[in-house]
Short mmCIF file of C-alpha atoms in Angstrom, two decimals:
data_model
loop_
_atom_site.label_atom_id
_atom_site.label_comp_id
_atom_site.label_asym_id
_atom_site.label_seq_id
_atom_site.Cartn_x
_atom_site.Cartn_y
_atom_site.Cartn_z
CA UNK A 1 17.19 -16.24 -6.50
CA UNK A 2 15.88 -12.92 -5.15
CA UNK A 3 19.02 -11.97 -3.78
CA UNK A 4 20.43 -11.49 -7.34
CA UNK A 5 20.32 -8.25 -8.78
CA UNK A 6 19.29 -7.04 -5.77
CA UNK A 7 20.25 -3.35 -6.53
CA UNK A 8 17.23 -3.47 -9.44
CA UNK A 9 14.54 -4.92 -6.64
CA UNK A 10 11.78 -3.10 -5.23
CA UNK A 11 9.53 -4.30 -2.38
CA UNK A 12 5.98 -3.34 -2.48
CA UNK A 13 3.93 -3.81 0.96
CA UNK A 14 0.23 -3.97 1.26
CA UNK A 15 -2.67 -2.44 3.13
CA UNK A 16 -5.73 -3.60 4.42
CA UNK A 17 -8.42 -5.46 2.62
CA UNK A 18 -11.67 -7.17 3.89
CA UNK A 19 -9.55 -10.08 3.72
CA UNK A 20 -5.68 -10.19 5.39
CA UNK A 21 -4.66 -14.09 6.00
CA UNK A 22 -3.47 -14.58 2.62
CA UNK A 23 -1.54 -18.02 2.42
CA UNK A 24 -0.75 -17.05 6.34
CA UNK A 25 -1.59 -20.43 7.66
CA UNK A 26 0.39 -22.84 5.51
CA UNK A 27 3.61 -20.42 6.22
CA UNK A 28 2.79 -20.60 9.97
CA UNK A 29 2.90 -24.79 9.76
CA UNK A 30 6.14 -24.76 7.29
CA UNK A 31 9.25 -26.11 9.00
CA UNK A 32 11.55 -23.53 8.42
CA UNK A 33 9.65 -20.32 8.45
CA UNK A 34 6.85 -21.36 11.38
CA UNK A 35 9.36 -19.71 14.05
CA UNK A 36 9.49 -16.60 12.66
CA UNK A 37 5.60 -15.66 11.31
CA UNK A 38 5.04 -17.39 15.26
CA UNK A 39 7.30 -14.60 16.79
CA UNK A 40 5.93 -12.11 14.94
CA UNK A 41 2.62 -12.62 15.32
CA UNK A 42 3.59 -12.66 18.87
CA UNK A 43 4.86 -9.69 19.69
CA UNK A 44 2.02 -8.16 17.35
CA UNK A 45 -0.59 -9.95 19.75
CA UNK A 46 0.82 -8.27 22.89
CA UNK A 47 0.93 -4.82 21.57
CA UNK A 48 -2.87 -5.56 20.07
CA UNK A 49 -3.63 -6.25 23.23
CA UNK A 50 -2.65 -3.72 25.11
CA UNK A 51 -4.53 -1.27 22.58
CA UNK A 52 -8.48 -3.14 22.45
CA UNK A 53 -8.02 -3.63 26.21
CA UNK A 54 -8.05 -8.01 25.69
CA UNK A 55 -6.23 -10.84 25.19
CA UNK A 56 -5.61 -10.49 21.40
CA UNK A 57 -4.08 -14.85 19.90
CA UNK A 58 -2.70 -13.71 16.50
CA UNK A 59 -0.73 -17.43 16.32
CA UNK A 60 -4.59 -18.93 16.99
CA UNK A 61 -6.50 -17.13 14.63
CA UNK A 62 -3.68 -17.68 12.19
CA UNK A 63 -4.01 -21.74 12.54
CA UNK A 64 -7.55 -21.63 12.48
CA UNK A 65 -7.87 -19.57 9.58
CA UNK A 66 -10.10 -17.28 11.10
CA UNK A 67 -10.53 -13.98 8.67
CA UNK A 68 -10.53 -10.62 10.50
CA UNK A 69 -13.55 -8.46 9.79
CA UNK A 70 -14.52 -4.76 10.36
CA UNK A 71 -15.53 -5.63 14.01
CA UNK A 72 -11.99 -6.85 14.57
CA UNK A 73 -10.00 -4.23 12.57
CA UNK A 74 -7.32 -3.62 15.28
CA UNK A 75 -6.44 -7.47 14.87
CA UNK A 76 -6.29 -7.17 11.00
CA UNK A 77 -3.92 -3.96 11.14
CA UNK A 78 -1.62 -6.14 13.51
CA UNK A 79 -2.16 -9.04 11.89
CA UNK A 80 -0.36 -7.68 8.35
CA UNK A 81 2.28 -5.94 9.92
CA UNK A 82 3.26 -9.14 11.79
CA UNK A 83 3.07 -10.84 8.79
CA UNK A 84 4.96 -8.11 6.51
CA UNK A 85 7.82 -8.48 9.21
CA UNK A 86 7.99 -11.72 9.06
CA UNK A 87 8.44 -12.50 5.49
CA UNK A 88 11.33 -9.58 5.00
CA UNK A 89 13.30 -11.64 8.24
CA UNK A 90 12.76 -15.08 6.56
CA UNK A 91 14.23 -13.49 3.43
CA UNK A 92 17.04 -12.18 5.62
CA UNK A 93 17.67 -15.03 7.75
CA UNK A 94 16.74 -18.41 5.46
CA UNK A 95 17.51 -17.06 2.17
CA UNK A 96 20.28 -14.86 2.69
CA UNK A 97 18.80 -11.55 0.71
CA UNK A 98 20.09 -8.14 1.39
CA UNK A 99 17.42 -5.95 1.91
CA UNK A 100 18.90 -2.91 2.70
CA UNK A 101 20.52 -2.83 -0.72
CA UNK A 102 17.40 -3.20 -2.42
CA UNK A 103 16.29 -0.22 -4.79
CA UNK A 104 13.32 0.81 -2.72
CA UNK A 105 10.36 -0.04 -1.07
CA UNK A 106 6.88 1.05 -0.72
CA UNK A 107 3.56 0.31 0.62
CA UNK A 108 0.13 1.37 -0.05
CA UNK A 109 -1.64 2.48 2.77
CA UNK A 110 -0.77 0.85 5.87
CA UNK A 111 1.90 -1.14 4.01
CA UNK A 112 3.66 1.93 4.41
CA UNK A 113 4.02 2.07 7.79
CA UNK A 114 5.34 -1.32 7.75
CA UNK A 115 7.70 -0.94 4.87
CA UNK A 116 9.28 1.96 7.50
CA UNK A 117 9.57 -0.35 9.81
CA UNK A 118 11.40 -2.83 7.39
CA UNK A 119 13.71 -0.22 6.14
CA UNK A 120 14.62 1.14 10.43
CA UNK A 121 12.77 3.93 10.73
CA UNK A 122 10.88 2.00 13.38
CA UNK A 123 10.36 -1.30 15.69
CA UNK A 124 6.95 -3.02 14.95
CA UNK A 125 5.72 -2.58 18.38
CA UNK A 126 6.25 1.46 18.24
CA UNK A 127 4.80 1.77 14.51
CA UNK A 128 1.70 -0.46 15.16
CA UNK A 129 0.83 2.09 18.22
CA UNK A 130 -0.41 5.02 16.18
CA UNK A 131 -3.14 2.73 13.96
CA UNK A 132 -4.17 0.97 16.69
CA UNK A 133 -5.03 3.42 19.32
CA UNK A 134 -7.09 5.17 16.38
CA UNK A 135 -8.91 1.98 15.24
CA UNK A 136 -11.65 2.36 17.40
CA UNK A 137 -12.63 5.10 16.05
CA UNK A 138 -11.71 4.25 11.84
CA UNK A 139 -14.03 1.85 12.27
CA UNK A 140 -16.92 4.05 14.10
CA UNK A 141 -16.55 6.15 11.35
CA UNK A 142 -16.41 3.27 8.68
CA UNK A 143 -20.27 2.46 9.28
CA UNK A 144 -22.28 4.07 6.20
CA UNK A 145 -18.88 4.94 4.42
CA UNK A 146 -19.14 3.79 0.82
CA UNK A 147 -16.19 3.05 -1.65
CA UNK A 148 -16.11 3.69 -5.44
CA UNK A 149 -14.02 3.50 -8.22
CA UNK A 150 -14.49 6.15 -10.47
CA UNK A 151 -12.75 6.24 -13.90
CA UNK A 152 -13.25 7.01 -17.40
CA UNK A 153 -12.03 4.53 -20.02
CA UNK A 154 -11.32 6.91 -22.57
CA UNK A 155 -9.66 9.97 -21.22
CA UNK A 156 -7.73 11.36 -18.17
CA UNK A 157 -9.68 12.41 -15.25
CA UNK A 158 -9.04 16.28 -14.46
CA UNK A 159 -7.86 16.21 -11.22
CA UNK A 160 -8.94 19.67 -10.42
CA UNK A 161 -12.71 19.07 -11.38
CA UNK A 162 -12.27 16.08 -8.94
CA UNK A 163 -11.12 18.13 -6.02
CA UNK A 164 -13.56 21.01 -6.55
CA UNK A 165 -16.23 19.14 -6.76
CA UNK A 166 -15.24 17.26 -3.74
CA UNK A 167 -15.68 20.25 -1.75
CA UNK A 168 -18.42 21.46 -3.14
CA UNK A 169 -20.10 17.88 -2.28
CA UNK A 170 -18.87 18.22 1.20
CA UNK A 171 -19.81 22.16 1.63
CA UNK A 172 -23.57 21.13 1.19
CA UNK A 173 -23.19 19.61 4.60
CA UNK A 174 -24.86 15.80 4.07
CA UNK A 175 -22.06 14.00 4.50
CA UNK A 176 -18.61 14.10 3.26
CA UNK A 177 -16.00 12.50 0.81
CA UNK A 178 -12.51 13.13 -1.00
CA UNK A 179 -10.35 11.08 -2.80
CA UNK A 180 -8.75 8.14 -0.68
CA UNK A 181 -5.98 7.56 -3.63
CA UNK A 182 -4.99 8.24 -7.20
CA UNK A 183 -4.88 4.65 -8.85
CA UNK A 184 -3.85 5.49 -12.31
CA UNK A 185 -4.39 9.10 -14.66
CA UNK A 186 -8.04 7.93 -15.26
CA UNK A 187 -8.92 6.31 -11.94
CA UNK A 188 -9.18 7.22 -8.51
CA UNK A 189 -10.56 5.87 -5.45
CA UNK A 190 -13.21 7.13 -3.54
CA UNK A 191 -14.40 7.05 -0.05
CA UNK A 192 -17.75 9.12 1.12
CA UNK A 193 -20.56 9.59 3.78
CA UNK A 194 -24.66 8.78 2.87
CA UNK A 195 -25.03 9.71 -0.54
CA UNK A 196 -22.00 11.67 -1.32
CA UNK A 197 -20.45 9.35 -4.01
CA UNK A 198 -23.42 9.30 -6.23
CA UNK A 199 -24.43 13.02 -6.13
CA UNK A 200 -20.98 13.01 -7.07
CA UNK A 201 -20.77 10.61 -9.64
CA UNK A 202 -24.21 12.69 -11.37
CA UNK A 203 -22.58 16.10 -10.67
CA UNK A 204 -19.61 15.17 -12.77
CA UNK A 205 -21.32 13.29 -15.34
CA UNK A 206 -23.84 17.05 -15.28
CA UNK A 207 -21.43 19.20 -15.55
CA UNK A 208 -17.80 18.31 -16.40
CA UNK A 209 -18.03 14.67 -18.41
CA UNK A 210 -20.56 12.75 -18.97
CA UNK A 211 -18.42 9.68 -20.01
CA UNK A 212 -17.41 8.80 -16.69
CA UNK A 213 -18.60 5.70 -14.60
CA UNK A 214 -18.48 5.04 -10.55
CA UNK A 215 -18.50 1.41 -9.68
CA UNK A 216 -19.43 0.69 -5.94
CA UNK A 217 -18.43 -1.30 -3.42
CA UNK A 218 -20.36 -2.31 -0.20
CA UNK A 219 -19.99 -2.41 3.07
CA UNK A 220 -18.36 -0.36 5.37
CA UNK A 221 -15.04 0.80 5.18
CA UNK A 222 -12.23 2.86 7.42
CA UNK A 223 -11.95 6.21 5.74
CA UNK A 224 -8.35 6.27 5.75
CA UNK A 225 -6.61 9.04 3.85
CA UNK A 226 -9.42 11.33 3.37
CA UNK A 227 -10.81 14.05 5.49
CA UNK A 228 -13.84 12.10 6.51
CA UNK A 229 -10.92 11.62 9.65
CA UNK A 230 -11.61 15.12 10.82
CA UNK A 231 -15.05 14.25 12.03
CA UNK A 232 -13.18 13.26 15.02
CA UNK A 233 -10.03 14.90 15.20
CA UNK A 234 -7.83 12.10 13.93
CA UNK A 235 -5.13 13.48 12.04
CA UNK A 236 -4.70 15.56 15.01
CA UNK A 237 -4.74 13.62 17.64
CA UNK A 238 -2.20 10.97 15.91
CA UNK A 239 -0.04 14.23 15.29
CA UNK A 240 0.07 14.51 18.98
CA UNK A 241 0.98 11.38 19.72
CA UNK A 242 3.81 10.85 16.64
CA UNK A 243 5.82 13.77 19.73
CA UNK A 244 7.02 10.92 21.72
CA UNK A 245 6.71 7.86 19.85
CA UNK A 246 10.21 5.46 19.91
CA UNK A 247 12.28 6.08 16.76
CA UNK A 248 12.11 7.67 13.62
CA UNK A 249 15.41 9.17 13.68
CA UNK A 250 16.77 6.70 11.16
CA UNK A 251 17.04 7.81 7.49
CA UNK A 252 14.95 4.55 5.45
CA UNK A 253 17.26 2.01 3.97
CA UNK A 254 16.70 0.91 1.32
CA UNK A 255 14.97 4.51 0.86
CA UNK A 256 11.45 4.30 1.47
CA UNK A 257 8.98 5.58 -1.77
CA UNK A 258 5.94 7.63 0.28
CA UNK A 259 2.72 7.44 -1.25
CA UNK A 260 2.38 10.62 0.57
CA UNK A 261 4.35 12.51 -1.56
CA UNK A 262 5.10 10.30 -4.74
CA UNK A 263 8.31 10.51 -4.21
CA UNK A 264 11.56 8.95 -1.51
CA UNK A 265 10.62 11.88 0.69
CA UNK A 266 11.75 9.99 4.24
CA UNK A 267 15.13 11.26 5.25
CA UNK A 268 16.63 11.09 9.39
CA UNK A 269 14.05 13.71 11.37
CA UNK A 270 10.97 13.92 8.70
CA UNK A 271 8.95 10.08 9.69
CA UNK A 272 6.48 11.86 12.03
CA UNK A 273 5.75 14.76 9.59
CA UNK A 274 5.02 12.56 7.04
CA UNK A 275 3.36 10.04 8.78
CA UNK A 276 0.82 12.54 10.08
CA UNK A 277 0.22 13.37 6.64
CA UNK A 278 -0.48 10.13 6.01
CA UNK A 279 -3.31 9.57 8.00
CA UNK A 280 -5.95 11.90 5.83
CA UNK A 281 -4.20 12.43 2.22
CA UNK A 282 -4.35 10.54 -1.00
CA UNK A 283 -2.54 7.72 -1.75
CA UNK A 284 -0.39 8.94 -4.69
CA UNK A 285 -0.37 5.15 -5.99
CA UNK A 286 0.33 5.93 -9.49
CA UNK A 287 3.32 7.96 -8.80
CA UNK A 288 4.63 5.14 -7.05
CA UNK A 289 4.29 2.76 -10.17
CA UNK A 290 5.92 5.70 -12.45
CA UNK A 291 8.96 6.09 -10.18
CA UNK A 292 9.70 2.25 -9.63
CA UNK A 293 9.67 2.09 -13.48
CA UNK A 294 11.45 5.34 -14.10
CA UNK A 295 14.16 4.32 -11.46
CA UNK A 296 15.14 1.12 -13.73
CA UNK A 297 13.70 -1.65 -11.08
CA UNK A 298 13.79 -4.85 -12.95
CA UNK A 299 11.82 -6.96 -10.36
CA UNK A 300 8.84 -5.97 -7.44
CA UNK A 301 8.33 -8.16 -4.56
CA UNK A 302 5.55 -8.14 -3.21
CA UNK A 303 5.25 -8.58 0.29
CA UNK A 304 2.32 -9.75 2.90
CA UNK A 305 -0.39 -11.82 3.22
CA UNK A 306 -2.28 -12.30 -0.27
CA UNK A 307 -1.35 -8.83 -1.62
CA UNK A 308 -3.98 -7.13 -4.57
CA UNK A 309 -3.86 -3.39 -5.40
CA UNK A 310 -0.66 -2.93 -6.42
CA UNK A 311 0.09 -6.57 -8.28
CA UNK A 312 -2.94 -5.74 -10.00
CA UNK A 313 -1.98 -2.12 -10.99
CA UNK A 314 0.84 -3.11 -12.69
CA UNK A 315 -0.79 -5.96 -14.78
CA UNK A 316 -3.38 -3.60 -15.69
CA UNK A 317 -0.41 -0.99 -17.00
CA UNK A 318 1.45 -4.07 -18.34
CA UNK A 319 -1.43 -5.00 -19.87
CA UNK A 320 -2.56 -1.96 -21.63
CA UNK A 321 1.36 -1.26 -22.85
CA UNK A 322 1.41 -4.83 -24.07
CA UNK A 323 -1.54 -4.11 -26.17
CA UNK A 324 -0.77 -0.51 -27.34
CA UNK A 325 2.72 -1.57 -28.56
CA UNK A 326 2.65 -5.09 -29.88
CA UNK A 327 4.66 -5.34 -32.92
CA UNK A 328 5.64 -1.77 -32.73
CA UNK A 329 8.73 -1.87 -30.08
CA UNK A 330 10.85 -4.57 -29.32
CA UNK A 331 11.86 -6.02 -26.27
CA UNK A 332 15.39 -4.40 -26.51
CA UNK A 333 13.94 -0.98 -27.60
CA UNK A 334 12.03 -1.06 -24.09
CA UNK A 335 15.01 -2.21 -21.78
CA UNK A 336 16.78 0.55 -23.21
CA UNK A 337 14.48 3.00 -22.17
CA UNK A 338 15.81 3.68 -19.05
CA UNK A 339 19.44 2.76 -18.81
CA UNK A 340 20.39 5.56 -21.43
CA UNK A 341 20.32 9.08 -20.10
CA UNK A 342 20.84 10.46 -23.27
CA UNK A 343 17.75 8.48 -24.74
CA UNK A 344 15.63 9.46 -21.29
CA UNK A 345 16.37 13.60 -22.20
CA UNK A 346 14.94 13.17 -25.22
CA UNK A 347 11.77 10.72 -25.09
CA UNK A 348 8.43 12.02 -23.87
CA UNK A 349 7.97 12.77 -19.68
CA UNK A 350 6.31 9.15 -19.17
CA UNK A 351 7.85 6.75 -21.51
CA UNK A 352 9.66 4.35 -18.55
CA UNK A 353 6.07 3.55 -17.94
CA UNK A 354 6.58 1.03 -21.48
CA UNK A 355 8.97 -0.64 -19.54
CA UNK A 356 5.69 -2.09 -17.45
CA UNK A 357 5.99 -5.56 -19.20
CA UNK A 358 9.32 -6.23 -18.30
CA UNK A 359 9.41 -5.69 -14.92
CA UNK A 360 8.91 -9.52 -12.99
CA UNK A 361 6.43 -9.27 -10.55
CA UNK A 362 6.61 -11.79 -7.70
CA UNK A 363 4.29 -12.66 -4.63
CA UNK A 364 6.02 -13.15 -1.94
CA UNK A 365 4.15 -15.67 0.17
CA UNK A 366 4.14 -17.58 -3.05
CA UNK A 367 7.50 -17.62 -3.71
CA UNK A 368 8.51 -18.53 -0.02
CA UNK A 369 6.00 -21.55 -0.04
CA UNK A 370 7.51 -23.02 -3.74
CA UNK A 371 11.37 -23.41 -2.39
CA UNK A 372 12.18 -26.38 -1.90
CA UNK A 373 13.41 -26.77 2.26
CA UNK A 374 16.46 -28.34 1.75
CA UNK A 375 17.84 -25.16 -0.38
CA UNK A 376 17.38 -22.56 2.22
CA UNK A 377 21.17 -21.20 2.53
CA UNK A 378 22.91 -22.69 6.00
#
């Protein structure tokens, strides 16, 4: 049951992707949790609408299993968030599970937003307001942006090469890039105009390390989180309108981990600072993996609609621990990593990141769709 050990759970929400129904439909159709992905999806259609200016049918592109795209970005944004919503009330409601006493939560990228709305900081409807009336222009700005991995498989990128060569890219004035998030000490994620990621890529490989490889990705994607925003005044602008948005006088609970900042920075007055923050910085993604692990979480649920980046993060660190220490620590050495204070003062700075293979990792949507319906709690 999640709703055991509760106190040792985090909840992890995701972003966008170029896909975003996940296993949306069959949860839609199921007896018991139809109602509440419907009523979400709802209310997320009317305040959709209201942004793009037409009648926006979340519920009917959910049952027909239509996939959003670039052109209809506003509706994918929406279209998570309702979803996100939906699957923390079932827990609530059906299977009886405490969220507010969870650990933490985060969320990468726009999963953020939603996990403040999960934790009270906002409603949906006032939270969904700030991406939305800035989609139109993401996705102007998405057309000839380019995303790449770069990473080295044998050392740890230096951070500050990264960011001065960054600006020195974008100081040549043909286009600019920067770092849309930090995915683990020798992989980031990049996001850049024309050419920008592969006079990069040679520039670092030139001068700084020549053992380094960018793998790209196609198409065209929002340039959330880097300054590629301030082509048009974005961070600005949302700045602006964070003055009077409803809410966000509510300190997180359970605390809310920003990618912003690495660390559970929301408190009762701070949401809009932050959140404007959050529009063009990094994602901090592998601070968020080190302080889940270093906090002693035992379990991360993760929550929306087929979720990726983060799952995947931790399989890769589970992975790579799994291999580096087979037959060198035992399971009990590892769990006792944390617990201990004493142990903690005097282990290396990072060692809670060996706990990566213990820690259950659960898909929501999965989990939801495998209980049987007569055991959801009266």
């Amino acid at each position: 049951s999640l709703a055991e050990r509760i106190a040792y759970t985090a909840f992890a929400f995701r972003g966008y992707n170029e896909t975003n129904l996940g296993r949306s439909g069959e949860l839609l159709a199921h007896p018991v949790y139809g109602d509440y992905y419907a009523d979400a999806l709802r209310r997320a259609s009317e305040e959709c609408s209201d942004a793009v200016g037409h009648k926006v049918d979340l519920v009917d592109r959910v049952r027909r299993g239509e996939e959003t795209s670039l052109a209809t970005y506003a509706e994918a944004i929406s279209l998570i968030v309702a979803v996100e919503q939906a699957q923390i009330q079932i827990l609530r409601s059906v299977w009886r599970v405490d969220y507010s006493k969870a650990a933490m939560t985060f969320g990468y990228s726009l999963g953020e937003i939603s996990a403040l709305v999960a934790s009270g900081v906002l409603e949906m409807n006032a939270a969904l307001r700030i991406p939305l009336s800035l989609a139109a222009e993401c996705v102007e700005l998405a057309h000839g942006v380019t995303l790449g991995i770069f990473f080295s498989r044998r050392s740890v990128l230096p951070l500050e090469d990264v960011n001065r060569l960054c600006l020195t890219i974008n100081h040549q004035g043909r286009g600019v890039m920067g770092v849309s998030a930090y995915l683990s000490p020798n992989s980031i994620l990049l996001m850049g105009q024309q050419d920008t990621l592969q006079r990069f890529g040679k520039e670092f490989r030139d001068s700084v390390d020549r053992k380094v490889h960018l793998r790209m990705h196609g198409g065209d994607w929002p340039p959330l989180h880097t300054p590629i925003l301030w082509d048009k005044c974005i961070p600005n602008r949302a700045a602006r309108m964070l003055h009077t948005l409803p809410g966000g006088f509510t300190a997180p609970t359970p605390p809310v981990l920003s990618l912003v900042t690495g660390k559970t920075s929301y408190n009762d007055y701070n949401a809009r600072e932050i959140i404007h923050r959050w529009v063009d910085h990094p994602q901090r993604l592998w601070d968020a993996v080190f302080a889940v692990l270093n906090q002693g979480v035992e379990r991360v649920v993760h929550v929306g609609p087929a979720p990726n980046i983060i799952p995947s993060t931790f399989k890769r660190l589970a992975d790579n621990v799994d291999a580096q220490t087979r037959g060198r620590l035992g399971v009990r050495t590892l769990k006792a990593i944390v617990p201990h204070p004493w142990l903690k003062r005097i282990l290396p700075d990072r060692a809670a990141l060996l706990r990566a293979p213990l820690v259950e990792q659960v898909i929501l949507e999965d989990w939801l769709l495998a209980q049987p319906v007569g055991s959801a709690a009266p």
